[in-house]
């Protein structure tokens, strides 16, 4: 008996011809260009357009090969949908002309002379090699058995890096510098460092050339290097792919995710839904502005752009259509690219309503928190915006969202530079900021001291002030409140004492960060002392100033080894990663007696109460050393010395598990501006260590 | 150059010689041959690519398709792949499921 022949679908056949192409009415969902049997389904939304035309190009050619107006019969609601047959999906590019009123006072900016990009374009052509166009993506990548890793959030050590800058420098030695493929070659470095999550600066398509400024000395045009100016939310950045010229950027990026997952490393994307690259009324028309300006952007009653982002426009995130767009986008990246989480740039904006007012229960944030596809994705908010809304500790979280903890950053910086009056606050930050996140546990706080936006760690200990002259804004740009200290000399020096102090200060920052409860985030390159020559706002430099200099791996091997060991130590001790804060006791020069007074620059915490896992951390920002009386280690254990940032390398930190026993079990010396970390090991282990020695 | 694909099956090896441009239009033809080879339960699929002048992303996807269609322990060997095509295969990670060789004997 043979199986019955499947009935052939009639909807795989065209019903009419437009501009020479066989077509039929398309399916409204999904939006975007989707390959279907025999053709490509194009679907685009505009609530206010009066007509729409699909514009097709042969890849790379300046003039269209055809323009296909959507007949009325192909419109459902506000959605224009058409299936076009006999198309070589790989060989075409496309865009739309949207007809409608140009009436800015009512929010409409239709301009049919402009071919706009599809907001749902899954690929975009590389703007460096021709005009920017939407392209059709094939989505049958061979993932094998890959899936998101679902590491417990509180166990992450996040490494924030720029997908291009990490390997763009010739010193990287990779075959394809500055690309996803180049980053694959550096996975062994990340593994050895011990991080288990990379957070990539924006990789959605953006235009790196959209900076109008030029270098004040050389006159060369400045770049948009960081990429916080999205053009295509569904399209992986073409110029970060060595194979972008073949339209293979999605495959190359997927391979990066797959290889990182194989190495046990999660991938978080830095996403920018607060604004777009279209600017204000003077900015370019790229897609949203020409398709449906009044829907996508927050507008004043007279049609001007609200600017909570500081970049000209603000995406109207709590409009139901735009909410759907954001959700579609994140679901796409989670399912199609196996992304493990997202960090939302200026996320406070996502809690604003269409008129800019703060919403009590922002539907977008709630939707993302409860979405079934995103259930296992980490959601991290940069909980402030450029209009002064600061929600660190108060971001609507639905027990799902975590936050970049700006207070952690400021407190650790102030403590390390020697400010008084911050020990109490440091203690609170080191136990996961329970004043802000007690209900949610330590995964709610992403602790960081440095990130792409601001000084590098090396510069934090080398400069009192920012030095942004090469940005072409007379050093007016960038944050003035850096809480930095140059250790006595502004900028580069060969004074060995200053250099030694800076090296120690860098270790202090790393040790405090990696011994704090909450999720630590490290800025790529800080582990080898990367410098931006005092520039704290290097968004516009795509060059050696911002690229990872791989020669530093050897030059600053001491610091790198220290950081590796500190990360490994953190991973070996769950008390540093999880709460509750009540299992931490506080000490000072005398055990069980912390000094919370204004003048005090010393704090010691004992994490854990039992013999299974107990760590003592003493941080001293005083310029003099102190002899500290130690609390008794848990019964049956003895104190062992893991780290002393005042000790010369390689004795500044040990391999976890190989810490020598502390000779005097009742006291420990903490040097000037130093951090000491002890760990309680059982007496048996102590004897074993003794034998080996 | 027009696309041509010819297959020979012998001793458990399917050998397909490709000529011309392998892209979205010609890829289904190669996929059909891969299906036929898989039906014959061959344990080796050899693609002779010296005469293949261009391979698009759809072409590279044929390799993935073959990898999934063939038995798990079957070998897929690409012979004489032109350098730029080979580079694309490598950068996108598809080289991990296939073997690339200069010549058939190597």
GROMACS .gro file of C-alpha atoms in nm, chain A residues 86-88 90 138-144 175-176 179 181-182 184-185 242-243 245-248 251-252 254-255 258-259 262, chain B residues 22-25 27 54-64 67-68 84-85 87-97:
model
   62
   86UNK     CA    1   1.074   3.350  -0.922
   87UNK     CA    2   1.310   3.548  -0.702
   88UNK     CA    3   1.663   3.443  -0.623
   90UNK     CA    4   2.010   3.540  -0.213
  138UNK     CA    5   1.811   3.189   0.489
  139UNK     CA    6   1.771   3.052   0.837
  140UNK     CA    7   1.872   2.688   0.818
  141UNK     CA    8   2.198   2.706   1.010
  142UNK     CA    9   2.326   2.376   1.142
  143UNK     CA   10   2.314   2.427   1.518
  144UNK     CA   11   2.368   2.057   1.587
  175UNK     CA   12   4.314   3.525   1.049
  176UNK     CA   13   4.016   3.757   1.017
  179UNK     CA   14   3.517   3.989   1.295
  181UNK     CA   15   3.528   3.465   1.311
  182UNK     CA   16   3.825   3.643   1.470
  184UNK     CA   17   3.606   3.257   1.769
  185UNK     CA   18   3.984   3.226   1.756
  242UNK     CA   19   3.444   3.841   0.735
  243UNK     CA   20   3.185   3.672   0.515
  245UNK     CA   21   3.031   4.035   0.146
  246UNK     CA   22   2.862   3.704   0.067
  247UNK     CA   23   2.564   3.782   0.290
  248UNK     CA   24   2.681   3.518   0.539
  251UNK     CA   25   2.590   3.226   0.974
  252UNK     CA   26   2.921   3.363   1.093
  254UNK     CA   27   2.567   3.193   1.474
  255UNK     CA   28   2.891   3.001   1.452
  258UNK     CA   29   2.777   2.798   1.889
  259UNK     CA   30   3.150   2.792   1.958
  262UNK     CA   31   3.071   2.479   2.338
  715UNK     CA   32   2.619   2.676  -0.715
  716UNK     CA   33   2.362   2.926  -0.588
  717UNK     CA   34   2.000   2.949  -0.481
  718UNK     CA   35   1.878   2.840  -0.821
  720UNK     CA   36   2.125   2.424  -0.509
  747UNK     CA   37   3.121   3.015  -0.728
  748UNK     CA   38   2.937   2.893  -0.424
  749UNK     CA   39   2.675   3.113  -0.257
  750UNK     CA   40   2.534   3.076   0.091
  751UNK     CA   41   2.264   2.848  -0.050
  752UNK     CA   42   2.545   2.632  -0.187
  753UNK     CA   43   2.712   2.613   0.148
  754UNK     CA   44   2.376   2.518   0.296
  755UNK     CA   45   2.376   2.216   0.065
  756UNK     CA   46   2.672   2.092   0.264
  757UNK     CA   47   2.476   2.126   0.586
  760UNK     CA   48   2.560   1.645   0.662
  761UNK     CA   49   2.212   1.600   0.804
  777UNK     CA   50   3.763   3.199  -0.142
  778UNK     CA   51   3.488   2.938  -0.115
  780UNK     CA   52   3.758   3.045   0.337
  781UNK     CA   53   3.386   3.119   0.360
  782UNK     CA   54   3.317   2.763   0.467
  783UNK     CA   55   3.583   2.790   0.734
  784UNK     CA   56   3.480   3.132   0.871
  785UNK     CA   57   3.119   3.030   0.912
  786UNK     CA   58   3.213   2.710   1.090
  787UNK     CA   59   3.083   2.462   0.833
  788UNK     CA   60   3.430   2.311   0.801
  789UNK     CA   61   3.370   2.125   1.125
  790UNK     CA   62   3.127   1.883   0.969
   0.00000   0.00000   0.00000
